[in-house]
Short mmCIF file of C-alpha atoms in Angstrom, two decimals:
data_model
loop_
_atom_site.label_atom_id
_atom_site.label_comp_id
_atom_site.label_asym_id
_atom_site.label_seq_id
_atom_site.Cartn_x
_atom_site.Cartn_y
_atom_site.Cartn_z
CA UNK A 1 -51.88 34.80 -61.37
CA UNK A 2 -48.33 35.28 -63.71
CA UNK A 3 -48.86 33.87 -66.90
CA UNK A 4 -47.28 30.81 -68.36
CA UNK A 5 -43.67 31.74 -68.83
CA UNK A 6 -43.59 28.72 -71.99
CA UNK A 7 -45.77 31.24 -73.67
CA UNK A 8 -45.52 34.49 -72.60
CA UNK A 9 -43.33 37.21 -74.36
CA UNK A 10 -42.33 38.65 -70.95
CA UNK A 11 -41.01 36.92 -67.53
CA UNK A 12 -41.88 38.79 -64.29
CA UNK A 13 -39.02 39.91 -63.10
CA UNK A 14 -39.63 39.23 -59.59
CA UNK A 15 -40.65 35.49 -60.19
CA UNK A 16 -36.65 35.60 -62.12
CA UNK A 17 -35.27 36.50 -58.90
CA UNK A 18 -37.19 34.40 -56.69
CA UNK A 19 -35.99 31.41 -58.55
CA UNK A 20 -32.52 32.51 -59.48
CA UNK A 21 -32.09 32.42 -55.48
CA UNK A 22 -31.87 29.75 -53.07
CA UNK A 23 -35.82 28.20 -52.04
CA UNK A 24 -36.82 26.13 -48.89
CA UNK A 25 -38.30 23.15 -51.05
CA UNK A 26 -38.92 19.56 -49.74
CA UNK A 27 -36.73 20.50 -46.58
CA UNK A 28 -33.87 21.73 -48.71
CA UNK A 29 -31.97 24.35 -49.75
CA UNK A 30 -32.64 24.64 -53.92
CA UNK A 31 -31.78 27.26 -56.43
CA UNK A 32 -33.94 26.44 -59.23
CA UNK A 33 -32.82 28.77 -61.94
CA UNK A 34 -29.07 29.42 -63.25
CA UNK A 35 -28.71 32.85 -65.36
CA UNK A 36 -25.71 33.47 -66.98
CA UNK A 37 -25.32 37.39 -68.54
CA UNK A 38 -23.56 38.45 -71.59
CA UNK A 39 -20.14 39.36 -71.17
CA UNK A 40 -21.35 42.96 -72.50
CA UNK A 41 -24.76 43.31 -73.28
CA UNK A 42 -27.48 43.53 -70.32
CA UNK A 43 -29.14 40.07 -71.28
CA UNK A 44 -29.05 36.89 -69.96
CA UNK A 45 -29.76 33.05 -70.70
CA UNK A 46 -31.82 31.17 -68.04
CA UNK A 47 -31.53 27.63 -67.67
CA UNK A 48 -33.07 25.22 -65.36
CA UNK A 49 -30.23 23.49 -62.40
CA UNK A 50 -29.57 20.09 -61.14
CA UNK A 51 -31.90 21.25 -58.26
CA UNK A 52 -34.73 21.47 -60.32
CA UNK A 53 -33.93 17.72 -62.07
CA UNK A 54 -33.23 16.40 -58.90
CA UNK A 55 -36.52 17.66 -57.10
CA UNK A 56 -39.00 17.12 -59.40
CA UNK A 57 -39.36 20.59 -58.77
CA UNK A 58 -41.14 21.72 -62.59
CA UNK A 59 -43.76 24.26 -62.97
CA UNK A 60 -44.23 26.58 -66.16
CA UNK A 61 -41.31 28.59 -65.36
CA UNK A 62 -38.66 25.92 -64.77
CA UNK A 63 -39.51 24.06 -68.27
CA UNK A 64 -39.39 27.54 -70.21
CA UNK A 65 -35.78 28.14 -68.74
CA UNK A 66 -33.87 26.25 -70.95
CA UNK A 67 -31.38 28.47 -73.20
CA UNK A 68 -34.42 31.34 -72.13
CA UNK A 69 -32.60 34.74 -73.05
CA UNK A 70 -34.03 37.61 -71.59
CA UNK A 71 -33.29 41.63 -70.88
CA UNK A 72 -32.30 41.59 -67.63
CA UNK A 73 -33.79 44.44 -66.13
CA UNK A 74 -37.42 44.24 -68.09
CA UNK A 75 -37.64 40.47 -68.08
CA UNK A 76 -38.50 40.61 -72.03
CA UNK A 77 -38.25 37.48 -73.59
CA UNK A 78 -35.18 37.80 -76.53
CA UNK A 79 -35.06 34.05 -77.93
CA UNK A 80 -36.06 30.60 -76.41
CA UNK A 81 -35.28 27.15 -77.43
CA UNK A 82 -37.83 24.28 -76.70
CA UNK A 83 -39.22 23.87 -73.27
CA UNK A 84 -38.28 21.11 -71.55
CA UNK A 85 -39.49 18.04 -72.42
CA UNK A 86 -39.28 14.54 -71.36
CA UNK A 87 -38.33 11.02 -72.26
CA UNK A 88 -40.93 8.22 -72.81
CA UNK A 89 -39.69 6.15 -69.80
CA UNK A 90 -40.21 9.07 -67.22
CA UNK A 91 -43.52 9.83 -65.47
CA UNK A 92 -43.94 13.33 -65.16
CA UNK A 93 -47.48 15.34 -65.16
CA UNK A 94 -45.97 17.78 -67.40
CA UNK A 95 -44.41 16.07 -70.20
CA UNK A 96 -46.45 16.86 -73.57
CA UNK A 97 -28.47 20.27 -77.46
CA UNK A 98 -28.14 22.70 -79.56
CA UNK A 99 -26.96 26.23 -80.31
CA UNK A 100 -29.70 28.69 -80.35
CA UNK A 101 -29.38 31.24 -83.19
CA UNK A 102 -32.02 34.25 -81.58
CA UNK A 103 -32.58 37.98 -83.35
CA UNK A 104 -32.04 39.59 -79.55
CA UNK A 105 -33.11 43.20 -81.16
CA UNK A 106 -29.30 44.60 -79.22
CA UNK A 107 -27.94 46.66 -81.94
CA UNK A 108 -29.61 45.04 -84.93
CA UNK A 109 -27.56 41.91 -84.28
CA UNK A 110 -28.18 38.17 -84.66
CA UNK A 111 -26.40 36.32 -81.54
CA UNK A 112 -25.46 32.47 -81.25
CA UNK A 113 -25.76 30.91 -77.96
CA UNK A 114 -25.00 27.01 -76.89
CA UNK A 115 -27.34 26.03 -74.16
CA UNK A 116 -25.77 27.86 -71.21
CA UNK A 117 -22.89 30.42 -72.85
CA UNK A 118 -22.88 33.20 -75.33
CA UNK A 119 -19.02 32.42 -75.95
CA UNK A 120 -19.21 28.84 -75.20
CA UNK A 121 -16.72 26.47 -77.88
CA UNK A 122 -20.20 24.98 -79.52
CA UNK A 123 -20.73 28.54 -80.22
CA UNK A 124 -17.32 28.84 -81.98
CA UNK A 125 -18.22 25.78 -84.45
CA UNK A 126 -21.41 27.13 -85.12
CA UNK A 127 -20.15 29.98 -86.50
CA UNK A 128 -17.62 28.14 -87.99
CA UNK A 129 -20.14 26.24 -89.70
CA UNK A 130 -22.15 29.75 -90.71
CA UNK A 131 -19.15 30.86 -92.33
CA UNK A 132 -18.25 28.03 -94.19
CA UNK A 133 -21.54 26.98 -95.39
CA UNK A 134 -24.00 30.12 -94.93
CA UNK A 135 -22.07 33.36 -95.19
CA UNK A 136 -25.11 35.12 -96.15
CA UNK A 137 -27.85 33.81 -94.16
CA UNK A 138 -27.57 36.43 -91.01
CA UNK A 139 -26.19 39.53 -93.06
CA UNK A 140 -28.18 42.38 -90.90
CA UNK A 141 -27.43 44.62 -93.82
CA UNK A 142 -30.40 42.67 -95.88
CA UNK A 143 -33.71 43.85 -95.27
CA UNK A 144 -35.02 40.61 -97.56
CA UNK A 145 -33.21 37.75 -95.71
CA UNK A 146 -34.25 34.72 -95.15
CA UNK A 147 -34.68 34.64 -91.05
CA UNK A 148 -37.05 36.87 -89.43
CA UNK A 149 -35.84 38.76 -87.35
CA UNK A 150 -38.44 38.45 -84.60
CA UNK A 151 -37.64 34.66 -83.97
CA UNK A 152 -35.83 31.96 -82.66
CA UNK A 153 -33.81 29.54 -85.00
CA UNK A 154 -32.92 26.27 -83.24
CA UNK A 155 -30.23 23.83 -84.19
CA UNK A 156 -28.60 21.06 -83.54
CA UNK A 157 -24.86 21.42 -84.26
CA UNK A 158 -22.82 18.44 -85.96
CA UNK A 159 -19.14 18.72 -85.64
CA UNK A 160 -16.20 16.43 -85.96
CA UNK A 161 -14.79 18.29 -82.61
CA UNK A 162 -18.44 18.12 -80.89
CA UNK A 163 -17.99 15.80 -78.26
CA UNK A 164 -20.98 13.30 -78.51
CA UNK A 165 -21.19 9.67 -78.06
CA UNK A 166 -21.91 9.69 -82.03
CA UNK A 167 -18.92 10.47 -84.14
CA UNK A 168 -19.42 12.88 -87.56
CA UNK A 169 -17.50 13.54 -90.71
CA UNK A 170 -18.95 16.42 -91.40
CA UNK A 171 -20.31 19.99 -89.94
CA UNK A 172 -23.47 21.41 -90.15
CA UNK A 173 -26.24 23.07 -88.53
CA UNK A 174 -29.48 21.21 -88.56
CA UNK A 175 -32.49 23.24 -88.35
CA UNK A 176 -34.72 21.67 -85.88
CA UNK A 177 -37.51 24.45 -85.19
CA UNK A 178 -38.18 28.20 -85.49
CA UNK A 179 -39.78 29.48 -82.26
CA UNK A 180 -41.49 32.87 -81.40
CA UNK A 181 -41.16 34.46 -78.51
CA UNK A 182 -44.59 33.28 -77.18
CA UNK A 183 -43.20 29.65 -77.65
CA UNK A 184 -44.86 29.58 -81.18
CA UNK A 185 -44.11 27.21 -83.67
CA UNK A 186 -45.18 26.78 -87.47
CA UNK A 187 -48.05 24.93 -88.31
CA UNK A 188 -47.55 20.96 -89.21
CA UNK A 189 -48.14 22.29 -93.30
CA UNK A 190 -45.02 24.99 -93.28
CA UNK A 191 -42.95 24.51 -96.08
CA UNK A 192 -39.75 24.32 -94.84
CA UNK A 193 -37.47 24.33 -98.16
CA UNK A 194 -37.29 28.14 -97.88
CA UNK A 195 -34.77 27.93 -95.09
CA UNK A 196 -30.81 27.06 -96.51
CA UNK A 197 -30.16 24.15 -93.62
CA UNK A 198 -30.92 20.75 -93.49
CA UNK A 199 -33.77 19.17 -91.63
CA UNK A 200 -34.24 16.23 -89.28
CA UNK A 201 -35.17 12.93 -91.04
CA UNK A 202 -38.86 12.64 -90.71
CA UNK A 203 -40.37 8.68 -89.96
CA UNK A 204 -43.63 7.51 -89.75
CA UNK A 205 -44.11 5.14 -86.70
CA UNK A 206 -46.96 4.10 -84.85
CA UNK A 207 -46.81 6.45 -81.91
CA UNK A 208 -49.83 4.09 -79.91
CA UNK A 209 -46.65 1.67 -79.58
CA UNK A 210 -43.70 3.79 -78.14
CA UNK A 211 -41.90 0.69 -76.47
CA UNK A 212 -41.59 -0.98 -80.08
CA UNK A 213 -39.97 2.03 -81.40
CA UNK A 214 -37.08 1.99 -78.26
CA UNK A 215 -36.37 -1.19 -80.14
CA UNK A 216 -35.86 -0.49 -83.63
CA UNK A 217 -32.10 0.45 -82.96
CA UNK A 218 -31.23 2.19 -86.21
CA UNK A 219 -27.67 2.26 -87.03
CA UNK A 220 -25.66 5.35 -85.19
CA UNK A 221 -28.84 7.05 -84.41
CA UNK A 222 -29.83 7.97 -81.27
CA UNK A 223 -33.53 7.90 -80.97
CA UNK A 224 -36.38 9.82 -82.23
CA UNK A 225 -38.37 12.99 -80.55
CA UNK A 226 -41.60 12.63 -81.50
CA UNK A 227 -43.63 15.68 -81.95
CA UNK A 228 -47.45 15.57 -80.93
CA UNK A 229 -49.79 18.80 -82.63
CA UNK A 230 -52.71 19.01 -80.38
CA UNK A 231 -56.05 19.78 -82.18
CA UNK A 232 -56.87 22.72 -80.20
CA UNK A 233 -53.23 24.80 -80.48
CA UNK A 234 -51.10 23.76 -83.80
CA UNK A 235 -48.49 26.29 -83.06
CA UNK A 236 -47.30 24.36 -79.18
CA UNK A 237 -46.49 20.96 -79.98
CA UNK A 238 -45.80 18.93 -77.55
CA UNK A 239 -42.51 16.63 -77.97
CA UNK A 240 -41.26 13.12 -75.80
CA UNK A 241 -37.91 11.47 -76.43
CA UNK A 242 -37.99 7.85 -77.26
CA UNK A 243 -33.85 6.88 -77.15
CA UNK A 244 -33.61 3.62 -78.82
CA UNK A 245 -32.24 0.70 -76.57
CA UNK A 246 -29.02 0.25 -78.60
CA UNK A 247 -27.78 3.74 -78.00
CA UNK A 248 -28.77 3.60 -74.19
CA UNK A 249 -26.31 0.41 -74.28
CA UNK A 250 -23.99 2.48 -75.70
CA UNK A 251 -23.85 5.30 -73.58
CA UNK A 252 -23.89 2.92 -70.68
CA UNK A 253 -20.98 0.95 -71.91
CA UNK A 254 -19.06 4.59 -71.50
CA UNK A 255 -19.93 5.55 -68.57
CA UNK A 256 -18.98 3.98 -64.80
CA UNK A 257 -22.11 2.28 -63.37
CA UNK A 258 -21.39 -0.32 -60.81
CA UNK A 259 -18.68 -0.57 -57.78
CA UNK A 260 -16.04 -2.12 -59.60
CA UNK A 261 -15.91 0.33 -62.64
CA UNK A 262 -16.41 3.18 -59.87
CA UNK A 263 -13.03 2.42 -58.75
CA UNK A 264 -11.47 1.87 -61.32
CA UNK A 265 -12.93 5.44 -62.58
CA UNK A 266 -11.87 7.12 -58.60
CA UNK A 267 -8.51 5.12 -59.10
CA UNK A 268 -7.61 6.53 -62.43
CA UNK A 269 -8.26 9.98 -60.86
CA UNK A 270 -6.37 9.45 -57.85
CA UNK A 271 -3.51 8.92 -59.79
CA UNK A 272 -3.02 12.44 -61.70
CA UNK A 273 -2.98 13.61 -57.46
CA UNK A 274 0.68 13.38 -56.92
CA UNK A 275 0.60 14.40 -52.89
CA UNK A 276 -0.63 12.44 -50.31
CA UNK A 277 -1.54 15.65 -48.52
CA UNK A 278 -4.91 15.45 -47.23
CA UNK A 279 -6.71 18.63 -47.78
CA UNK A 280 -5.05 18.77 -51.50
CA UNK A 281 -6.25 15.17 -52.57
CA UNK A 282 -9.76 16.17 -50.85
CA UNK A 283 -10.37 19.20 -52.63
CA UNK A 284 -9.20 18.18 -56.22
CA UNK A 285 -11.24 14.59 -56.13
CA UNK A 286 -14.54 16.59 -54.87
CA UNK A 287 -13.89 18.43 -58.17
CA UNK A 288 -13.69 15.23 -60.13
CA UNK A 289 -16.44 13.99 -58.22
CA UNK A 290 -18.31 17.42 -59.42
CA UNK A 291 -17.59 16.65 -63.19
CA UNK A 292 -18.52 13.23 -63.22
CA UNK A 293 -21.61 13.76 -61.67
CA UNK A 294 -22.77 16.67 -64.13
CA UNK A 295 -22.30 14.26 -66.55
CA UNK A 296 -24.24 11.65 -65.20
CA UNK A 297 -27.51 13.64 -64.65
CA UNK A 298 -26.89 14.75 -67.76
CA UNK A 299 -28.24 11.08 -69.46
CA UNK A 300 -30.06 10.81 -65.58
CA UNK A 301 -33.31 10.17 -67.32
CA UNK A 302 -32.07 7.36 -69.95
CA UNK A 303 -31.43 5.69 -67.10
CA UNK A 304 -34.11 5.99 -64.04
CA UNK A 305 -33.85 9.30 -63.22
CA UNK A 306 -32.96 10.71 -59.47
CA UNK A 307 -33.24 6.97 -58.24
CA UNK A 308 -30.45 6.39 -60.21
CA UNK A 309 -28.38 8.81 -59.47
CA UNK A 310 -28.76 8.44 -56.06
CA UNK A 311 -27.39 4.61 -56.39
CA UNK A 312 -24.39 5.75 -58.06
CA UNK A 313 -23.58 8.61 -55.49
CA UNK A 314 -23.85 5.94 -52.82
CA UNK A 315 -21.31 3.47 -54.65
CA UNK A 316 -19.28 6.70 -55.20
CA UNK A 317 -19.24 7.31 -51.49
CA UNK A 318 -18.74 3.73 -50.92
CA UNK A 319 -15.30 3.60 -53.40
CA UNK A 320 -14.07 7.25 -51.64
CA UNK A 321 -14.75 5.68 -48.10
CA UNK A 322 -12.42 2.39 -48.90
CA UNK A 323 -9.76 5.00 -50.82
CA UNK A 324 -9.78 7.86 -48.03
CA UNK A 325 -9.28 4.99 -45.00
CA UNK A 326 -6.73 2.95 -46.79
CA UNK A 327 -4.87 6.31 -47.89
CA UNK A 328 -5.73 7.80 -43.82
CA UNK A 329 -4.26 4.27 -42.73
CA UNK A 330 -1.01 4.71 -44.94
CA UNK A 331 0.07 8.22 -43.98
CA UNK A 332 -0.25 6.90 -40.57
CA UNK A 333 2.18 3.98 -41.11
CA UNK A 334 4.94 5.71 -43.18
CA UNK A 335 4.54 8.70 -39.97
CA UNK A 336 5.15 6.20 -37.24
CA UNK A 337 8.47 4.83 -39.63
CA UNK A 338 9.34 8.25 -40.14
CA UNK A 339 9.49 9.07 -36.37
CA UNK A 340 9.18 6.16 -33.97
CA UNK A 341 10.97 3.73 -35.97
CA UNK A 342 13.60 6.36 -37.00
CA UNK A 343 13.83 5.53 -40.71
CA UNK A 344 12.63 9.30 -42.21
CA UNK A 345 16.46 10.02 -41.94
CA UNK A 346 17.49 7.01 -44.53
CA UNK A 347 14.47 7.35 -47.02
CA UNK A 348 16.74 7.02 -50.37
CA UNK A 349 19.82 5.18 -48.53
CA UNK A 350 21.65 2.51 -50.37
CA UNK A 351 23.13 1.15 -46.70
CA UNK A 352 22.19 -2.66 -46.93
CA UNK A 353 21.67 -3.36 -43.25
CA UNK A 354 18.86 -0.55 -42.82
CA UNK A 355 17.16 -1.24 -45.52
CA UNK A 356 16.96 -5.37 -44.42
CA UNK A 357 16.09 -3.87 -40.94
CA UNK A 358 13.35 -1.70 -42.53
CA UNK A 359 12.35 -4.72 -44.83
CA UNK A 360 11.94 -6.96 -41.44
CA UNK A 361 9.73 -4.37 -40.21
CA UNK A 362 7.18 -3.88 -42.52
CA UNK A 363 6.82 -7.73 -43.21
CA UNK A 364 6.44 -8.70 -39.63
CA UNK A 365 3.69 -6.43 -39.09
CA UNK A 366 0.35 -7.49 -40.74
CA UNK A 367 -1.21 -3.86 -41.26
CA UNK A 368 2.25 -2.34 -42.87
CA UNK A 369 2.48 -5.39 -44.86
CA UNK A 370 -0.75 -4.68 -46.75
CA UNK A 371 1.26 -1.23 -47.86
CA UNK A 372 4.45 -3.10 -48.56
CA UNK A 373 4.73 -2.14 -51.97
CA UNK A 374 4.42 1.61 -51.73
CA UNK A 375 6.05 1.96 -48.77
CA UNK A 376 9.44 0.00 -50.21
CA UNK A 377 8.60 2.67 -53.06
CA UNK A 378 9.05 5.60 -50.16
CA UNK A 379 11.85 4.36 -48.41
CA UNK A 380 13.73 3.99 -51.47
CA UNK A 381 13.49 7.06 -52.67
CA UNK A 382 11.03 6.69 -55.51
CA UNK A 383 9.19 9.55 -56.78
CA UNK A 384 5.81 10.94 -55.90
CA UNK A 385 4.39 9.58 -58.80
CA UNK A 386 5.22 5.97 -58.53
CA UNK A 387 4.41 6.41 -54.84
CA UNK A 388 0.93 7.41 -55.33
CA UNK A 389 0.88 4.83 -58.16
CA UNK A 390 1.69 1.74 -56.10
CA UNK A 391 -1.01 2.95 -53.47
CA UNK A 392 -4.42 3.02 -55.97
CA UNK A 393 -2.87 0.03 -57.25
CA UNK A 394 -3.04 -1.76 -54.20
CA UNK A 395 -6.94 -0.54 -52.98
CA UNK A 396 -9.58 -3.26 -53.96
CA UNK A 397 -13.02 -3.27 -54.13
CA UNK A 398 -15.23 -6.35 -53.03
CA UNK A 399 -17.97 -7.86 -55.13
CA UNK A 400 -20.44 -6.87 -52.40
CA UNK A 401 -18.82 -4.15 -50.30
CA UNK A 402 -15.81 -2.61 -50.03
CA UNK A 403 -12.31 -3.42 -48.64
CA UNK A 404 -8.75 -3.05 -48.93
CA UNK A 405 -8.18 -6.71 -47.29
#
């Protein structure tokens, strides 16, 4: 039986592979692991996919991999971050942001990492922030230093430029844990004044109560992660998120969460397309639709988890369906007025009588008259930009559906 990759200071390398490829799981297709390799060294950091959080799918080996660096060929465990852990709200049997600063042991060199990059623009601020405020802290030339060498030093990064949903003043690097590469921790009596960096406030709450504490809504803070030592092993703590309800409001408030604010997301996208070619406008808003998605299963478990993420790709698909026919539907009606109606030759004409004949056309029919606007925008001449501009403009959603009526 492989040991528990949260704790063990190697990763069998055949276990790396399996789940670094794609699995039959639950009926689908799923890569479970991402690993991203150092531009030049032969190490890489393993993180846990949307698979995995969509699934369900964790074991031992899917809550180690997050910001996991290991050698690639030996599977030797270089640095790790915290396992993954899990917010009070979610039911999961396993539950007990950050650059990573890790001692990798490649050419006697400390290496920064964000949670998925070695040269990632988090990285760049953090050692901005090193710089600045710690010049001396990870001179390799000092046998005496502060950090051993041997460990992982995890931080959370504060940056004016960082974009969170909290906005700071300042930069720094607050030190949130220093983990071995067995997943060790110190003890709950480690002094930790002998490191340079500032520390997470510490409260005392009554942890028997975790639903009171999602309602204490301190100002511009996000939550708390509360930390559990187990009497048996004081060197694994467990840890839960509790995310307070006034910063889940917030977050909410910024992001698009029912049909209406779908739209007007879809719309807003729509409109930096300037074609009405089909395959182009396809293939640029399934990238949008890519990006907006990471970033919803990003705060996925704030908010319900998979469930909810499935609702929101179905009012997504809803909002595309109602764009994608009423866009179909247009290219179809400014085609027949190109060619069976005859007026592609006078798009742009300033000739009176065609342009009341093409007026009379598109009002007596009930279907172009629903495109009036953006086709007089065509047939005038108007550029692709208002074009495309008076189309989203026209597209409606219902209050319970969807329709360009």
């Amino acid at each position: 039986m492989a040991s528990d990759a949260r704790t063990s200071t190697t990763i069998d390398c055949f276990r790396i592979r399996k789940y670094t490829g794609p699995q039959k799981i639950k009926g689908k297709e799923l890569t479970l692991i991402k690993s991203s390799p150092h531009p030049t060294l032969p190490i890489t950091i393993l993180n846990y996919t949307n698979d995995t959080e969509r699934s369900s799918a964790w074991d031992d080996l899917t809550m180690a991999t997050r910001v996991l660096v290991v050698e690639q060929n030996t599977g030797k465990v270089l640095s790790r971050a915290f396992s993954k852990f899990f917010n009070w709200n979610e039911n999961h049997d396993h539950a007990y942001r950050l650059p990573v600063a890790g001692h990798t042991g490649n050419e006697n060199q400390w290496i920064l990492t964000s949670k998925a990059r070695f040269d990632s623009v988090h990285v760049g601020m953090a050692e901005e922030v090193l710089h600045e405020k710690y010049p001396h802290i990870i001179d390799t030339r000092r046998t005496d230093g502060t950090l051993s060498r041997d460990k992982t030093y995890v931080f959370e990064l504060v940056h004016p430029k960082n974009p969170t949903h909290l906005r700071y003043t300042y930069k720094d690097l607050v030190l949130l844990s220093v983990i071995g590469k067995d997943g060790s921790e110190p003890p709950p009596d480690f002094d930790w004044s002998i490191y340079p960096f500032p520390r997470p406030a510490v409260s005392d709450v009554n942890i028997t109560d975790l639903d009171a504490v999602r309602k204490l809504n301190r100002v511009n803070e996000e939550g708390f992660v509360v930390k559990i030592y187990l009497r048996n092993d004081s060197l694994h703590p467990q840890r839960i998120k509790v995310k307070f309800e006034s910063y889940l409001d917030l977050i909410k408030s910024k992001n698009y969460h029912t049909p209406t604010e779908l739209a007007a997301l879809y719309r807003k996208k729509r409109e930096m397309i300037h074609t009405f070619d089909e395959e182009e406008v396809e293939m640029k808003m399934k990238v949008e639709k890519e990006n907006y998605f990471e970033g919803v299963r990003r705060i996925a478990d704030d908010f319900g988890g998979d469930r909810w993420v499935t609702g929101l790709i179905k009012i997504w698909k809803e909002v595309e369906s109602v764009f994608v026919e009423a866009e179909m539907e247009l290219v179809r009606i400014r085609d027949s007025l190109t060619k069976k109606e005859g007026f592609g030759v006078h798009v742009g004409t300033t000739n009176g009588e065609i342009k009341r004949r093409f007026a009379q056309t598109i009002l007596q029919d009930q279907t172009m008259g629903k495109y009036k606007n953006v086709l007089f925008v065509w047939f005038s001449g108007g550029p692709i930009v208002e074009q495309v501009k008076a189309f989203t403009t026209l597209v409606r959603m219902k209050a319970t559906g969807t329709s360009n009526d």
